[in-house]
Every structure is written in structure tokens, then in C-alpha cells.
Amino acid sequence: MNDSILRQNWRRVVDEVHEATDKAGRKVDSVKIVGVTKYVDAETTLELAQAGCLNLGENRPQLLWQKADHFREQSAEPVQWHLIGHLQRNKIRRSLHCNPLVHSVDSERVLKAIGDEAVQQDRVVDALLEVNVSDEESKTGLPIKEAAQLLGGGPPAGVRLIGLMAMAGWGTAPDEAKRSFDSVRELRDRLEEQCDVRLPELSMGMSGDFQQAIEAGATIVRIGTRLFEGILDR
Ligand SMILES: *Cc1c(COP(=O)(O)O)cnc(C)c1O
């Protein structure tokens, strides 16, 4: 039952993302969809993967570990995990075992700690800097100045910084969201030039604003609620 609803939801989201990408004059495969599964259990998460969603995002490290364990126990097809919430330093070791793309590097301390652990584990971790383009106290992410300092210093061994992540803020109106996503892209362009780095990935856009994010240049959208319509509210 859930299974067929999930498949329909997934197809619809894929179609809408393709439509938005096409409308923005971009190549259809230039936007990756991360299914945000923090709302559902491991079994439903696995059903979503079986429906074709092979990039899965969690904001709580422990839930990511649990689900990765469940996938292993079920000998599921490998997926790419995405850690999209704040990563405490004492959760880095186990998280890196799941080989996630870390979207939420929000301090120099966390960046260093990820690097140290990555070197220990003999891996290279792909990560994004989470930025706060509005400089609102209430929002998460690095202030612009700190992001520039961090990039200027070069990432520690074991980490590859491949882009930026941002949130438009909950309940932001569409045109406001678009402006906020535009400013993330402009910040990326500035940082690339100032710091002589490449930041190809832009993780921005959620269920309510992914069209605006894609128009503004998102390469990764993080979609939760839309995938679980008809499942969560029963
Ligand atoms: C929950 C969450 C999402 C998904 O939000 P929806 O509105 O449910 O699509 C995306 N990004 C982050 C960081 C989240 O915590």
C-alpha cells in the first residue's frame, strides 16, 4: 500500500524536478534529488530506495546509522547517504563509516574534526559548507565572512569542499526564496574567484521551494514532505 503511493510520489517529484530544470534551460540530469527520510522509519526508507530514490538524506546522525544498518541487513542496493543536519563532533566517526556527503559543515571545528577522522579512516569525505546568506541569528550556517575565511585557508586533508548548502528558511514566500537562492549562487561565484576554489555543488531547495532553487542554479534539492504525502497523514 505505502509502496505504491511512494512510487507515485517519487515519479511525480522526479517529473516536477525535470520540468523545473527544463524550464530553467538547464540539462535534465543537472539536478540531483535527495529524498529526505527523517519523517519515516527504516522500512519505508528502504521502500523509497526501491522506488528509485538512491540519494537519501537524514538530519540526525543516529538515524542515518540505523538506516544504513537496516539497508546492510536487507542486502539493499547501495545508496548514497547525505547528512543534512548539524553534525556533533562525537558523531563523526560512525557517520563517516556510512560514507555520506556532508551538507552541513557549519564551523571550522567541525571541518577540522571531519578531516582528522577521515584521515584516520583513510578516506576522503565530500562536504558542503552550510552558509547563512541572510545573516539572521536564528538561521543555521556559517556567516559569509567565516565561509570565506574557511575556504581561503584551504580544507584540511581528508576533506573535499565541493559546494555550498543553504536554507531559504521555513515558510518563506516564493519570490523571497528565489532571492535568497540567487544570493547563495552569487556568493558561490564570489568565493570561487576570491579563494581560487571550485564549488560546483549548490544544495538548496526543499518541498516548498525547489522550483525556485532550480531556477537559481541548485544542483541538489532536498525533498521530504512531498515524497510522503498520503503516508504521513494517515
Ligand atoms: C527536513 C529537511 C528538508 C526537507 O524538507 P521538506 O520541506 O520536508 O521537503 C531539507 N533540508 C533539511 C536540512 C531538512 O532538515
XYZ file of C-alpha atoms and ligand atoms in Angstrom:
249
model
C 0.000 0.000 0.000
C 2.616 2.515 1.108
C 4.787 1.069 -1.578
C 2.591 2.114 -4.497
C 1.899 5.554 -3.012
C 5.637 6.037 -2.593
C 6.284 5.048 -6.185
C 3.678 7.521 -7.421
C 5.038 10.303 -5.227
C 8.585 9.611 -6.373
C 7.603 9.645 -10.054
C 5.715 12.894 -9.569
C 8.609 14.597 -7.811
C 11.042 13.404 -10.489
C 8.713 14.784 -13.188
C 8.359 18.126 -11.431
C 12.095 18.456 -10.903
C 12.686 17.628 -14.576
C 10.073 20.169 -15.597
C 11.635 22.900 -13.454
C 15.093 22.040 -14.752
C 13.915 22.180 -18.346
C 12.081 25.461 -17.746
C 15.284 26.955 -16.347
C 17.037 25.978 -19.585
C 19.273 23.502 -17.812
C 20.184 19.922 -18.624
C 17.733 17.427 -17.121
C 20.428 15.456 -15.316
C 21.985 18.560 -13.739
C 19.856 18.367 -10.575
C 20.087 15.527 -8.084
C 17.136 14.707 -5.832
C 17.929 13.783 -2.249
C 14.954 12.099 -0.599
C 14.806 13.392 2.969
C 13.630 10.441 5.049
C 13.694 11.887 8.569
C 9.906 11.560 8.716
C 9.736 7.791 8.195
C 11.145 4.524 9.560
C 13.885 2.384 8.058
C 11.453 0.127 6.247
C 9.697 2.980 4.451
C 13.096 4.486 3.669
C 14.075 1.213 2.010
C 10.817 1.202 0.013
C 11.643 4.687 -1.239
C 15.068 3.478 -2.380
C 13.429 0.537 -4.129
C 11.142 3.005 -5.904
C 14.300 4.526 -7.396
C 15.429 7.224 -4.961
C 19.086 6.347 -4.468
C 20.174 9.541 -2.682
C 18.853 9.613 0.868
C 19.197 12.405 3.421
C 18.903 12.404 7.207
C 19.373 15.311 9.561
C 20.100 13.199 12.667
C 23.319 11.157 12.567
C 21.947 8.302 14.720
C 19.034 7.768 12.351
C 21.385 7.703 9.407
C 23.445 4.957 11.100
C 20.325 2.941 11.946
C 19.024 3.123 8.429
C 22.380 2.300 6.877
C 22.494 -0.770 9.167
C 18.992 -1.752 8.084
C 19.965 -1.449 4.415
C 23.000 -3.664 5.021
C 20.945 -6.286 6.865
C 18.471 -6.351 3.981
C 21.302 -6.511 1.422
C 19.724 -3.496 -0.252
C 21.118 -1.889 -3.361
C 23.774 0.631 -2.312
C 22.592 4.206 -1.906
C 24.403 7.496 -1.390
C 23.710 8.859 2.092
C 23.530 12.592 2.762
C 23.941 14.111 6.202
C 21.947 17.327 6.104
C 21.737 18.327 9.772
C 24.217 19.555 12.330
C 26.992 17.055 12.980
C 28.273 16.913 16.564
C 31.927 16.004 16.829
C 31.286 12.852 18.836
C 29.084 11.555 15.999
C 31.625 11.992 13.219
C 33.350 8.612 13.452
C 30.272 6.448 12.971
C 28.804 8.815 10.426
C 31.850 8.629 8.185
C 31.553 4.837 8.128
C 28.381 5.403 6.064
C 30.380 7.443 3.531
C 27.916 10.344 3.405
C 28.062 13.600 1.551
C 28.083 16.027 4.482
C 25.940 19.071 3.641
C 26.200 20.765 6.986
C 29.746 21.883 7.739
C 28.919 24.895 9.865
C 32.131 25.635 11.762
C 35.882 25.376 11.447
C 35.903 22.984 14.412
C 33.604 20.526 12.689
C 35.556 20.796 9.445
C 38.833 20.025 11.225
C 37.282 17.159 13.161
C 35.890 15.611 9.972
C 39.331 15.906 8.384
C 41.059 14.248 11.347
C 38.635 11.341 11.367
C 38.702 10.956 7.582
C 42.482 10.646 7.680
C 42.173 8.045 10.465
C 39.724 6.068 8.362
C 41.821 6.542 5.263
C 39.009 8.150 3.281
C 38.254 11.412 1.562
C 34.960 12.986 2.590
C 32.977 15.202 0.248
C 31.391 18.091 2.082
C 29.477 21.321 1.576
C 29.729 24.486 3.626
C 26.374 25.421 5.098
C 26.039 29.163 4.706
C 23.685 31.711 6.144
C 23.189 34.317 3.446
C 20.637 36.260 5.436
C 22.923 36.665 8.446
C 19.891 36.163 10.662
C 20.851 34.971 14.114
C 18.057 32.435 14.088
C 19.238 30.646 10.972
C 21.814 27.910 10.862
C 25.003 28.051 8.860
C 28.222 29.987 8.601
C 28.151 33.748 8.242
C 29.546 34.739 4.826
C 32.763 36.158 6.255
C 33.593 32.943 8.065
C 32.858 30.860 4.990
C 35.341 32.963 3.038
C 37.986 32.604 5.758
C 37.499 28.860 5.883
C 37.825 28.453 2.129
C 40.767 30.839 1.991
C 42.636 28.636 4.430
C 42.103 25.575 2.264
C 40.335 22.448 3.544
C 42.175 20.026 5.848
C 43.488 16.741 4.452
C 40.716 14.173 4.127
C 38.007 16.657 3.130
C 36.973 17.897 -0.278
C 34.780 21.002 -0.131
C 32.671 20.776 -3.258
C 29.984 23.384 -2.746
C 27.525 25.246 -0.557
C 24.315 24.334 1.213
C 21.647 26.797 2.285
C 18.091 27.003 3.520
C 15.637 29.694 2.475
C 14.007 29.442 5.880
C 10.756 27.761 6.810
C 7.642 29.307 5.342
C 9.470 31.809 3.139
C 7.363 33.243 0.302
C 8.395 32.001 -3.191
C 9.851 35.267 -4.509
C 11.743 35.784 -1.290
C 13.077 32.233 -1.522
C 14.222 32.903 -5.093
C 16.142 35.999 -3.999
C 17.737 34.101 -1.173
C 18.804 31.249 -3.520
C 20.133 33.768 -6.046
C 22.302 35.268 -3.331
C 23.696 31.817 -2.494
C 24.706 31.314 -6.132
C 26.259 34.777 -6.273
C 28.135 34.066 -3.049
C 29.413 30.815 -4.578
C 30.642 32.698 -7.652
C 32.412 35.283 -5.476
C 34.005 32.674 -3.234
C 35.282 30.696 -6.220
C 37.027 33.773 -7.513
C 38.255 35.169 -4.189
C 39.529 31.894 -2.808
C 40.561 30.280 -6.093
C 38.480 27.143 -5.470
C 35.813 25.184 -7.341
C 32.404 24.856 -5.680
C 30.225 23.167 -8.295
C 27.512 21.866 -5.967
C 24.665 24.011 -4.636
C 22.379 22.159 -2.215
C 19.249 24.265 -1.860
C 15.510 23.875 -2.228
C 13.031 21.712 -0.322
C 9.437 20.542 -0.918
C 8.020 24.052 -0.908
C 10.652 25.898 -2.917
C 12.626 23.506 -5.116
C 11.374 25.146 -8.331
C 12.834 28.496 -7.235
C 16.057 26.803 -6.154
C 16.448 25.063 -9.522
C 15.804 28.341 -11.313
C 18.566 29.868 -9.188
C 21.050 27.096 -10.032
C 20.632 24.350 -7.404
C 22.409 21.104 -8.284
C 20.973 19.198 -5.311
C 17.418 19.568 -3.961
C 16.433 18.039 -0.615
C 12.846 16.850 -0.697
C 10.999 15.239 2.188
C 7.340 16.073 2.780
C 6.298 15.812 -0.881
C 7.535 12.220 -1.071
C 5.431 11.099 1.859
C 2.105 12.724 1.052
C -0.686 10.239 1.729
C 1.585 8.261 4.028
C 2.388 10.621 6.881
C -1.088 11.993 7.365
C -2.828 8.676 7.925
C 13.658 18.315 6.659
C 14.682 18.936 5.827
C 14.494 19.037 4.439
C 13.241 18.572 3.717
O 12.196 19.463 3.933
P 10.733 19.230 3.286
O 10.096 20.553 3.410
O 10.095 18.184 4.116
O 10.939 18.801 1.889
C 15.525 19.596 3.694
N 16.662 20.027 4.269
C 16.878 19.933 5.592
C 18.152 20.436 6.157
C 15.895 19.388 6.417
O 16.116 19.313 7.734
